[in-house]
Short mmCIF file of C-alpha atoms and ligand atoms in Angstrom, two decimals:
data_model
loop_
_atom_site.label_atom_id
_atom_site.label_comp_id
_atom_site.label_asym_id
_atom_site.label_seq_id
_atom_site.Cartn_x
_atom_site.Cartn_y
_atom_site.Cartn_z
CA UNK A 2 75.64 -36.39 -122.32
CA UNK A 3 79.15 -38.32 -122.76
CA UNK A 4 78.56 -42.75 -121.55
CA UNK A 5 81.01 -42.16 -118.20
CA UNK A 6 78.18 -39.48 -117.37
CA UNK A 7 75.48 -41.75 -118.21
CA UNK A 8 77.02 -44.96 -116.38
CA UNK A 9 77.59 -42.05 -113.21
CA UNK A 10 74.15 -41.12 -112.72
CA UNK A 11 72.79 -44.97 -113.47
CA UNK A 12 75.55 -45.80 -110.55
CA UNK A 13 74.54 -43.34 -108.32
CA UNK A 14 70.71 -44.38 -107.98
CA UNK A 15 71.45 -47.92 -108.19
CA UNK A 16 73.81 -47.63 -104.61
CA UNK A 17 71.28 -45.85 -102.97
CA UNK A 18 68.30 -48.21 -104.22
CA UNK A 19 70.55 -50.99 -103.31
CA UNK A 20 70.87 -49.40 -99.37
CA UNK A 21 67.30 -48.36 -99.19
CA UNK A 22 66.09 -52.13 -100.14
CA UNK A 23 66.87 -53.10 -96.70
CA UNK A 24 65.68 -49.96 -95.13
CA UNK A 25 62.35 -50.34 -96.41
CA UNK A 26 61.94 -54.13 -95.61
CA UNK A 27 62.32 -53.33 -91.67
CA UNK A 28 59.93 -50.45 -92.07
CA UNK A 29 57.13 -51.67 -93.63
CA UNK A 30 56.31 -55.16 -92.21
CA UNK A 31 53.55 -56.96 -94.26
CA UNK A 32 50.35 -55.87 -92.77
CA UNK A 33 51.26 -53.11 -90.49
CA UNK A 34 50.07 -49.68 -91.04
CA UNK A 35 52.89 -47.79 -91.83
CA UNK A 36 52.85 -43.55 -91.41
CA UNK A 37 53.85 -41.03 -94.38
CA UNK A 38 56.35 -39.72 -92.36
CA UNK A 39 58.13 -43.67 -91.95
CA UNK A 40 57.59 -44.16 -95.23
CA UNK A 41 59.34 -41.55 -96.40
CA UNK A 42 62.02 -41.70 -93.96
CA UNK A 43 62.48 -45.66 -95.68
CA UNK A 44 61.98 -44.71 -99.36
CA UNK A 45 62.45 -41.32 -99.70
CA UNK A 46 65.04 -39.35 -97.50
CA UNK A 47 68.35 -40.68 -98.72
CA UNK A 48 67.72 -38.41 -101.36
CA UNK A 49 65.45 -36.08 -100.78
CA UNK A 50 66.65 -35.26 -96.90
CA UNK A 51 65.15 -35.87 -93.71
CA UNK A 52 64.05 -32.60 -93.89
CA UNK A 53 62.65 -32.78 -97.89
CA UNK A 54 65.44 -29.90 -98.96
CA UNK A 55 67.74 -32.61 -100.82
CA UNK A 56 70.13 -34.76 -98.85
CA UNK A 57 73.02 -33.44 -98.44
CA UNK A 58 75.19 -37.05 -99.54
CA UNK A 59 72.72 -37.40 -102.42
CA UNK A 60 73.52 -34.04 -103.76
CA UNK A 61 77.20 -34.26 -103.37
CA UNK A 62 77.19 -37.72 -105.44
CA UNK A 63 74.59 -36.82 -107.88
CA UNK A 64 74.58 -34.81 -111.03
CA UNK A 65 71.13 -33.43 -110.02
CA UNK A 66 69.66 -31.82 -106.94
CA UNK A 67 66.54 -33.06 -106.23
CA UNK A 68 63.59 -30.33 -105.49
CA UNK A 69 63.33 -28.68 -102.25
CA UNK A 70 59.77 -29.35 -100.23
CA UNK A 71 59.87 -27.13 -97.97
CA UNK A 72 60.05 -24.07 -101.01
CA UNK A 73 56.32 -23.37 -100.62
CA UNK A 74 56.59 -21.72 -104.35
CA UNK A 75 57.55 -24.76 -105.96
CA UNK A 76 55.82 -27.12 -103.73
CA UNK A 77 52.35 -26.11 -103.36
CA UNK A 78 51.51 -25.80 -107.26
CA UNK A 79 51.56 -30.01 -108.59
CA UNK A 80 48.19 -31.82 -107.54
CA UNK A 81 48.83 -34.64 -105.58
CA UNK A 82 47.98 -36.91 -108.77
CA UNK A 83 51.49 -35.52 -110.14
CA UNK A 84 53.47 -36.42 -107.11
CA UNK A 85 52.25 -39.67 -106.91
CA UNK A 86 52.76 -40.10 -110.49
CA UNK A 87 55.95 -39.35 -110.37
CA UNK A 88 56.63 -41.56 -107.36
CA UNK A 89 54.27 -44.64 -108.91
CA UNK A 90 56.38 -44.54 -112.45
CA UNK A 91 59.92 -42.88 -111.31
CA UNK A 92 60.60 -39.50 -112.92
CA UNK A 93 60.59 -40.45 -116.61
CA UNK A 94 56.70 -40.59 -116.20
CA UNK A 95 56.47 -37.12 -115.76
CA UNK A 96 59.56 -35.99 -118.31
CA UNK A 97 61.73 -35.93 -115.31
CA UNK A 98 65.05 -37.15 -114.57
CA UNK A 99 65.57 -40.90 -114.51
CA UNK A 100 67.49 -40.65 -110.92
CA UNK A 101 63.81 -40.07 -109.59
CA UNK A 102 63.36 -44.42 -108.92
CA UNK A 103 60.00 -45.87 -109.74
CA UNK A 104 57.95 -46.96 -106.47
CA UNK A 105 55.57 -49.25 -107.84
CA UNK A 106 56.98 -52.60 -107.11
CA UNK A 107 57.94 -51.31 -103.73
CA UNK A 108 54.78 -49.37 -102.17
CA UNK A 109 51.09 -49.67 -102.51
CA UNK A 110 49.13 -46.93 -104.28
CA UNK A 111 47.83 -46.09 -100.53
CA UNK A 112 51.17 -45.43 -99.08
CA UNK A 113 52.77 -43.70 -101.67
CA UNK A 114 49.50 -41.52 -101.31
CA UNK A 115 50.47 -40.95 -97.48
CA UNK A 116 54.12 -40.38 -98.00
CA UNK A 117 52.55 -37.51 -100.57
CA UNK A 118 51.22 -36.28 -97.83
CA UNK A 119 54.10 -36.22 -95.66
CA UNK A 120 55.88 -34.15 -98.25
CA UNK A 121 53.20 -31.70 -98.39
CA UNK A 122 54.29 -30.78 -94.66
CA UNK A 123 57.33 -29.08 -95.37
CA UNK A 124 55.98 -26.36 -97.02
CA UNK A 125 55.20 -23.94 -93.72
CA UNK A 126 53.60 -21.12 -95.21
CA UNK A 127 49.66 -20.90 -95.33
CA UNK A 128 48.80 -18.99 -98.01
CA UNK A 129 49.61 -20.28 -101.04
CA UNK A 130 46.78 -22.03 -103.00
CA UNK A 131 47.10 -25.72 -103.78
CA UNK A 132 47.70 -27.10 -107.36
CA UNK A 133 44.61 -29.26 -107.49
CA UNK A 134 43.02 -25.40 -107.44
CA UNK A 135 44.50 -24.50 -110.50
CA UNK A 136 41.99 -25.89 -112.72
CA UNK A 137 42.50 -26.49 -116.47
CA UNK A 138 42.54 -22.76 -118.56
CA UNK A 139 39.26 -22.09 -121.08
CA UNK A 140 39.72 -20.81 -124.46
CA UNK A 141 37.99 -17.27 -123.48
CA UNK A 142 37.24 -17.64 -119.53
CA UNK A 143 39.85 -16.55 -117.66
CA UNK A 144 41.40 -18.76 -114.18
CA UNK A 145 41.84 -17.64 -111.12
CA UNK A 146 44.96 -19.33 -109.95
CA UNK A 147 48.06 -17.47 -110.68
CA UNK A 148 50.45 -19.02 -113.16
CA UNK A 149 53.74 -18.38 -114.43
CA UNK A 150 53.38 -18.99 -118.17
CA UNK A 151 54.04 -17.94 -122.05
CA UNK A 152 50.90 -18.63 -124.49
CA UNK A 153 50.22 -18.17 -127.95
CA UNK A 154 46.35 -17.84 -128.71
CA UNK A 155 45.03 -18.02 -132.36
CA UNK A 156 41.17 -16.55 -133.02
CA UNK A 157 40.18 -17.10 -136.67
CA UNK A 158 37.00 -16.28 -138.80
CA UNK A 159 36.48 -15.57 -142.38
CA UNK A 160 37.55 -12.50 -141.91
CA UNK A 161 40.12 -11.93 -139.52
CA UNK A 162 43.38 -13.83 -137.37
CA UNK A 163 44.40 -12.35 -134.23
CA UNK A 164 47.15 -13.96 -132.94
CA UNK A 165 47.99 -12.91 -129.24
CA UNK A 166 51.25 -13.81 -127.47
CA UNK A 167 50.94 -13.70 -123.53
CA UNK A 168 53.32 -13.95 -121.05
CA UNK A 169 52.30 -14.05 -117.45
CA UNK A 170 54.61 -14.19 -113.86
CA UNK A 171 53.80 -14.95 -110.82
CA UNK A 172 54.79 -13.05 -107.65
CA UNK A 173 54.43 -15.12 -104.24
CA UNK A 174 51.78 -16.89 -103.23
CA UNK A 175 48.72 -15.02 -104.61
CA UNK A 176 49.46 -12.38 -107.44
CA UNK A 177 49.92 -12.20 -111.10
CA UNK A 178 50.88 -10.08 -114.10
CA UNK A 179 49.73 -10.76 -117.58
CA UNK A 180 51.02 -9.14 -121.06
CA UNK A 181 49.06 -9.15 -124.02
CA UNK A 182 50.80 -8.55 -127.48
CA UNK A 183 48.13 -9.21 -130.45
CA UNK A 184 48.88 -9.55 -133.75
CA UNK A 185 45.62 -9.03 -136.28
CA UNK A 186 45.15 -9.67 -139.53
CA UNK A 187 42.15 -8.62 -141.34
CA UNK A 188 40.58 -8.51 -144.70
CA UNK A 189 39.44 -5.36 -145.96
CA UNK A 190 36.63 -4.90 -148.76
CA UNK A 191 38.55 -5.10 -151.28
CA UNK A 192 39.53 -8.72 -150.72
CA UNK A 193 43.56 -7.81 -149.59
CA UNK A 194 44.71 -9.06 -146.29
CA UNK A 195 46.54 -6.53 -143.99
CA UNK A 196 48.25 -6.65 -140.46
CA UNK A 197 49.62 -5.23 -137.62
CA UNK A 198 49.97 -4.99 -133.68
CA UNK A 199 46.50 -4.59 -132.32
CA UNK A 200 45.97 -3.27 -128.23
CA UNK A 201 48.70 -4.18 -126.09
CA UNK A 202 47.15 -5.36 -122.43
CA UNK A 203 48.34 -5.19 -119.01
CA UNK A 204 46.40 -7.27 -116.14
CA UNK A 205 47.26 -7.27 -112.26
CA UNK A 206 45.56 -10.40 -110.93
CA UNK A 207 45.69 -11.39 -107.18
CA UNK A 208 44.00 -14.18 -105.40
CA UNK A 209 41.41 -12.71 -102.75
CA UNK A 210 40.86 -16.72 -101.23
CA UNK A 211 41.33 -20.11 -101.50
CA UNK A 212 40.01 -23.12 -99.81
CA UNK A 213 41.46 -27.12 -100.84
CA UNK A 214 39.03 -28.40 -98.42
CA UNK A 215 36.06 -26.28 -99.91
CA UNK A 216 37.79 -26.48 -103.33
CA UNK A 217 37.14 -22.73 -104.59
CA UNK A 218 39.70 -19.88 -105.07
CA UNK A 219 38.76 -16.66 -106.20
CA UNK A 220 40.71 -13.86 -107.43
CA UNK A 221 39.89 -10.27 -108.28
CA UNK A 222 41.85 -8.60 -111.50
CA UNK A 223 42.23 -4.84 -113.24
CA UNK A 224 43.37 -4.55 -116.63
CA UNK A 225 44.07 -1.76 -118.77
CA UNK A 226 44.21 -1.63 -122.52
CA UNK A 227 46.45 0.50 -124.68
CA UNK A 228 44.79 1.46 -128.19
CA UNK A 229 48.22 0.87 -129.93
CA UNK A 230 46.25 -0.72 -133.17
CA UNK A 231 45.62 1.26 -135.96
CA UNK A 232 42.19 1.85 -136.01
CA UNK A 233 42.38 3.14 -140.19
CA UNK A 234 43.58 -0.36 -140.85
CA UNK A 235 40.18 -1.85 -139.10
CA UNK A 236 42.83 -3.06 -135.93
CA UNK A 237 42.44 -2.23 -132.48
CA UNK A 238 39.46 -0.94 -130.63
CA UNK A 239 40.74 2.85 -130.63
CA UNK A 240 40.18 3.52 -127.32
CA UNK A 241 41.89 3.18 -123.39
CA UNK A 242 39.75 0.33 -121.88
CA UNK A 243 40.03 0.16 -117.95
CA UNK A 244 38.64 -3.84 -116.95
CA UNK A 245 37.72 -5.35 -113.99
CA UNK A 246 36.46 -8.66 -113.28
CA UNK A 247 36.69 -11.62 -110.64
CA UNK A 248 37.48 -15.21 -111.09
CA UNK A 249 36.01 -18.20 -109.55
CA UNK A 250 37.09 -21.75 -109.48
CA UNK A 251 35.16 -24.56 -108.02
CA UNK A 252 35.91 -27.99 -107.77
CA UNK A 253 32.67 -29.81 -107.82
CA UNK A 254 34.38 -33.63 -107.53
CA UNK A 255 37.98 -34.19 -107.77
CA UNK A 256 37.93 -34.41 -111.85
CA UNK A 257 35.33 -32.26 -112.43
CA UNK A 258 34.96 -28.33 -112.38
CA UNK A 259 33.37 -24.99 -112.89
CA UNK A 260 34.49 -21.65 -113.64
CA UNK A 261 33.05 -18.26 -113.36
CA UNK A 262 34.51 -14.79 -114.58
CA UNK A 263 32.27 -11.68 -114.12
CA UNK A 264 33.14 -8.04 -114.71
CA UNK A 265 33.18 -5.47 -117.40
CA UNK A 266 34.82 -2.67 -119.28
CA UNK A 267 34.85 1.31 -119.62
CA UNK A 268 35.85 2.90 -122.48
CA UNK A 269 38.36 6.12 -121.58
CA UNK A 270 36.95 7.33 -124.92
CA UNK A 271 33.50 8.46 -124.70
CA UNK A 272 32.28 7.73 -128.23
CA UNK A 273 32.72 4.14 -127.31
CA UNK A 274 30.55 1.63 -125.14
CA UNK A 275 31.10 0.38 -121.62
CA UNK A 276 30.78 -3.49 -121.60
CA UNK A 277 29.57 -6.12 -118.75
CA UNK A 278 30.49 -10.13 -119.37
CA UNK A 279 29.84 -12.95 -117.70
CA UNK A 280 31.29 -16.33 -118.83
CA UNK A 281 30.76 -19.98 -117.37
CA UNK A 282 33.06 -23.18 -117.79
CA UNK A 283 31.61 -26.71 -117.24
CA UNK A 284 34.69 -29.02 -117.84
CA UNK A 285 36.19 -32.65 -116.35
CA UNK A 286 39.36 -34.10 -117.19
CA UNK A 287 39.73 -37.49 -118.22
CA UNK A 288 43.48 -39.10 -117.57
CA UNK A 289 44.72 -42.24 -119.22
CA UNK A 290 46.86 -44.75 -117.59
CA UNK A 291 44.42 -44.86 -114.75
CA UNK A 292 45.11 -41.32 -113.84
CA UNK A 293 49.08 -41.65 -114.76
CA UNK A 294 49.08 -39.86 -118.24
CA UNK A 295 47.56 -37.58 -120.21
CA UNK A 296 44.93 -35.56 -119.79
CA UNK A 297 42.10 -34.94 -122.13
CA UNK A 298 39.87 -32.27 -120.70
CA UNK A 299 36.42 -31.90 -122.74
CA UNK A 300 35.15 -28.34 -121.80
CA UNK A 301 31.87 -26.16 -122.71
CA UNK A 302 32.30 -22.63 -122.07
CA UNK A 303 28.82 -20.18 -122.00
CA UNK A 304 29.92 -16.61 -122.67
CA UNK A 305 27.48 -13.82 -122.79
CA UNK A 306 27.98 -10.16 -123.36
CA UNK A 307 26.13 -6.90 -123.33
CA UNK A 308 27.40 -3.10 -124.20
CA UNK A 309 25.98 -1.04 -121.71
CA UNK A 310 23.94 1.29 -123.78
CA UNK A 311 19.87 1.64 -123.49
CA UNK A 312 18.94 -0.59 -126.54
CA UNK A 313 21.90 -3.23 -126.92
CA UNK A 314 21.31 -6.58 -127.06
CA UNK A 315 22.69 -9.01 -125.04
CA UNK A 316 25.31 -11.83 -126.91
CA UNK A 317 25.57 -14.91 -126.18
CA UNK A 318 28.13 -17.92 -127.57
CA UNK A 319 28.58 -21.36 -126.34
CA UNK A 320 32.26 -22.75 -127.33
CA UNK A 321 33.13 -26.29 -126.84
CA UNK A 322 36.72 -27.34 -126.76
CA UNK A 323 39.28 -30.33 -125.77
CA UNK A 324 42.06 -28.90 -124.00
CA UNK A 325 45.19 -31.86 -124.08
CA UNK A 326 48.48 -32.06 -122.41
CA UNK A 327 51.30 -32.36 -124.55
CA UNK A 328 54.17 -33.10 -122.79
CA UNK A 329 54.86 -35.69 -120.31
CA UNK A 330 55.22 -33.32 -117.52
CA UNK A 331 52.51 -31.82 -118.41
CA UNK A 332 54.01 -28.41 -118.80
CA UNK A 333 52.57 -27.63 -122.39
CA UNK A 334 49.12 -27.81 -123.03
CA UNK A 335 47.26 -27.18 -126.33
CA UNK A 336 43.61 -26.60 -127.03
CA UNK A 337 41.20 -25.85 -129.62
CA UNK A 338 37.33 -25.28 -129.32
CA UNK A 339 34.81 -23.68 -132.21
CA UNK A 340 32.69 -20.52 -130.67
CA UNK A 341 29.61 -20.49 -131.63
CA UNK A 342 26.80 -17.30 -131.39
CA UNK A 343 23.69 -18.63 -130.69
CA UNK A 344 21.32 -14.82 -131.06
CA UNK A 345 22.16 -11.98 -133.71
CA UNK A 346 23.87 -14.16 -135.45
CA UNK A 347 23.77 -11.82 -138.66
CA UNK A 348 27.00 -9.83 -137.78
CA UNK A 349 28.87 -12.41 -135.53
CA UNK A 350 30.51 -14.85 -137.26
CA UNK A 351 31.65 -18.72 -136.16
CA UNK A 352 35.18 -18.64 -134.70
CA UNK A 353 38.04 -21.28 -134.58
CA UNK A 354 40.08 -21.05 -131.87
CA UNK A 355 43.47 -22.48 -130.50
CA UNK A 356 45.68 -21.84 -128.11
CA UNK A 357 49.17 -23.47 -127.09
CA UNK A 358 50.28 -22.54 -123.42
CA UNK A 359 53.93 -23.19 -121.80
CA UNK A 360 54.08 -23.44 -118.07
CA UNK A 361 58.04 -21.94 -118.19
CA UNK A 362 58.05 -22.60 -114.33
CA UNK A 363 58.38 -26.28 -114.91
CA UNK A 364 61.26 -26.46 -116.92
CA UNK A 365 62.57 -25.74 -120.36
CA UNK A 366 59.88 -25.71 -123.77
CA UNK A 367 61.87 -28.54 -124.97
CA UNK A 368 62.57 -30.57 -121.81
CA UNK A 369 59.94 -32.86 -120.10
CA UNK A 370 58.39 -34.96 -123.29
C1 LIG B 18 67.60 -42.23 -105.71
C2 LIG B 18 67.27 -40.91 -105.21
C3 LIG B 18 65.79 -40.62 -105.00
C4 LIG B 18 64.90 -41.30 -104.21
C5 LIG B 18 65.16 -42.55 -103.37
C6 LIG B 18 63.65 -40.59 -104.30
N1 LIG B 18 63.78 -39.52 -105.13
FE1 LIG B 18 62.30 -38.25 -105.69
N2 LIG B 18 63.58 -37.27 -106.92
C7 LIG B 18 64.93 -37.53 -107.04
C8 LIG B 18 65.53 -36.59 -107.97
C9 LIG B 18 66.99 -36.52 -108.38
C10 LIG B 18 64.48 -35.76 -108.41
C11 LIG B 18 64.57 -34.60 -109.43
C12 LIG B 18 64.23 -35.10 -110.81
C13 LIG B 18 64.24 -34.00 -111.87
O1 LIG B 18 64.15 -32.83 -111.51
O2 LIG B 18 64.30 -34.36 -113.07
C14 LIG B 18 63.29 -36.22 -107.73
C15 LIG B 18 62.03 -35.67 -107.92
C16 LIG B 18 60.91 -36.02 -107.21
C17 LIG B 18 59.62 -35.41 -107.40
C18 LIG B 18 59.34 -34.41 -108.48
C19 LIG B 18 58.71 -33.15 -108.09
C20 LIG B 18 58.52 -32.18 -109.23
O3 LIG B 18 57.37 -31.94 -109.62
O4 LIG B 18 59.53 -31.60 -109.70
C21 LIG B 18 58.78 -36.01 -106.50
C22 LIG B 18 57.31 -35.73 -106.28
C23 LIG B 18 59.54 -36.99 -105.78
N3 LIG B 18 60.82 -36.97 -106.23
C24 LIG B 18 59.01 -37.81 -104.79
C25 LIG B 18 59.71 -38.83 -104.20
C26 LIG B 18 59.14 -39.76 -103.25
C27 LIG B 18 57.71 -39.69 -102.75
C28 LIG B 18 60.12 -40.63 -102.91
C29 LIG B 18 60.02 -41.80 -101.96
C30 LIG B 18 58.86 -42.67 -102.11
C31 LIG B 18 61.31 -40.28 -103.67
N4 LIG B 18 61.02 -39.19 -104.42
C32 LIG B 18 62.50 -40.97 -103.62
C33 LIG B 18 65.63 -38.53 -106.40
C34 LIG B 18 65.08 -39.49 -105.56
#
């Protein structure tokens, strides 16, 4: 960006800081309660519009619209912690634009909280499930809030990478689509290391309820997987696998959470066996800067496992993992966790794995750090 363009946008929010000052003296008296709705009409609407779609004046002088509140699909997915974040330590905070002013020397933590909640009535539509419902993502257990993401997910052992890229869109308020593309490497007896594309996946997810004041959401999924691996190369299940399962998230206080996912899987292929799963997720997240920064999120998934044939023994694996936010907006996320078997142990091996997710709704890969 060229210095005149620089100085512009510096200008541009110092003018309208400089006529808000006195605006926000005369509404918020020392002492007096103030509303969310004052507040923001004080600190808040020059830019962002009496009616939270982006003033109108601000937009015309300024080299960046600022979001629109009352778009229910952008609105509704940031926790309130992110808002006020952003409003607390202005927009650089957050990886966002620096013509977003910081709000700490000029409102308390308590009515920054309310003007939050001020914005979050411009969004009409019922519907859509909250942000503080879409709960950090396992290594294995699968959420139930729809997102609108690109992953890469890395499972090694001593005898085999599978590398699976993901990309998953959201469509309105409740549903989902997921791709799966794997990648496997594995090594064969004779010590060489071969690859190729393993089972693509297709999932249809869609959220059957949601609750912020309960703080659950649920959501019910189908997938079906394509034997596109080459079985003679040890990849790929060789078989059409039709899955069902159902997702619940619960927040059990506002930092810590569970998650359930129970369903199962039928081979198209006879020869093969049906499988049932259930998998649990005990996690809280921890977030430095007194809730301002990044968040480490310490999780311990349980997942168990059983083909459905008379004499099959049930699996079970416990996997703890750190899942950590990357960027300042908090739009890529890394994690990495070690799965362990804890019965038959003779043929399941110890796995490593990793995954690196990009929320592509929030903005650009390389934007926001
Ligand atoms: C000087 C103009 C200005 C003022 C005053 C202002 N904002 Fe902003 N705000 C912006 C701009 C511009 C953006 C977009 C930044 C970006 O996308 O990088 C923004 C973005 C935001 C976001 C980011 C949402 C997201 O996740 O994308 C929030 C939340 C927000 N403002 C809240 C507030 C609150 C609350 C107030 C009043 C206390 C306020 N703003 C006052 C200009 C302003």
């Amino acid at each position: 960006m060229c210095r005149w363009h620089l100085e512009r946008i510096a200008g541009a929010g110092a003018v309208i800081l400089a006529v808000m000052w006195p605006a926000l003296t005369v509404a918020a008296p020392a002492g007096e309660p103030t509303t969310g709705r004052e507040l923001y009409e004080a600190a808040c609407a020059t830019c962002h519009g009496s009616d939270g779609r982006g003033a109108a004046a601000a937009m015309s002088a300024f080299p960046l619209a600022p979001p629109d509140f009352t778009d229910c699909n952008f609105a509704t997915r940031e926790p309130d912690n992110d808002w006020i974040a952003v409003a607390h330590g202005g927009g650089p905070a957050r990886g966002f634009d620096r013509l977003m002013p910081s709000f700490a020397e000029l409102l308390t933590e308590d009515e920054i909280a309310r003007v939050v909640t001020h914005i979050r009535s411009f969004c009409a539509e019922d519907g859509w499930p909250r942000g503080e419902l879409n709960l950090p993502r396992a290594l294995v257990t699968s959420k139930a809030f729809p997102e609108d993401e690109a992953a890469i997910r890395v499972i090694a052992d001593e005898g085999a990478v599978t590398t699976r890229f993901v990309y998953a869109r959201r469509y309105g308020a409740r549903s989902q689509l997921e791709i799966v593309v794997p990648l496997q490497t594995v090594e064969d007896e004779t010590g060489r290391w071969r690859g190729g594309v393993g089972d693509l996946s297709f999932a249809l997810k869609r959220v059957l309820a949601h609750s912020l004041a309960w703080g659950s959401i649920v959501s019910v999924a189908g997938e079906l997987v394509a034997p596109t691996g080459s079985t003679e190369r040890g990849i790929g299940g060789g078989t059409t696998v039709f899955e069902a399962y159902l997702a619940y998230g619960q927040l059990l206080a506002p930092r810590t959470f569970l998650q359930l996912q129970v369903g199962g899987g039928v081979a198209y292929d006879r020869d093969h066996a049906d499988e049932a799963f259930a998998r649990a997720v005990l996690g809280h997240r921890l977030i430095q800067d007194g809730g301002r920064g990044r968040a480490w999120t310490p999780m311990i998934e349980v997942l168990g496992a059983r083909e459905l044939l008379g004499d099959a023994t049930s699996h079970v694996d416990l996997l703890p993992e750190m899942q950590i936010t990357l960027s300042a907006r908090q739009h890529v996320v890394g994690a990495v966790g070690v799965r362990i078997p804890i019965n038959d142990r003779a043929d399941r091996p110890t796995q490593v794995l990793v995954y690196l997710i990009w929320d592509w709704f929030d903005g650009g890969v390389l934007t926001g750090w």
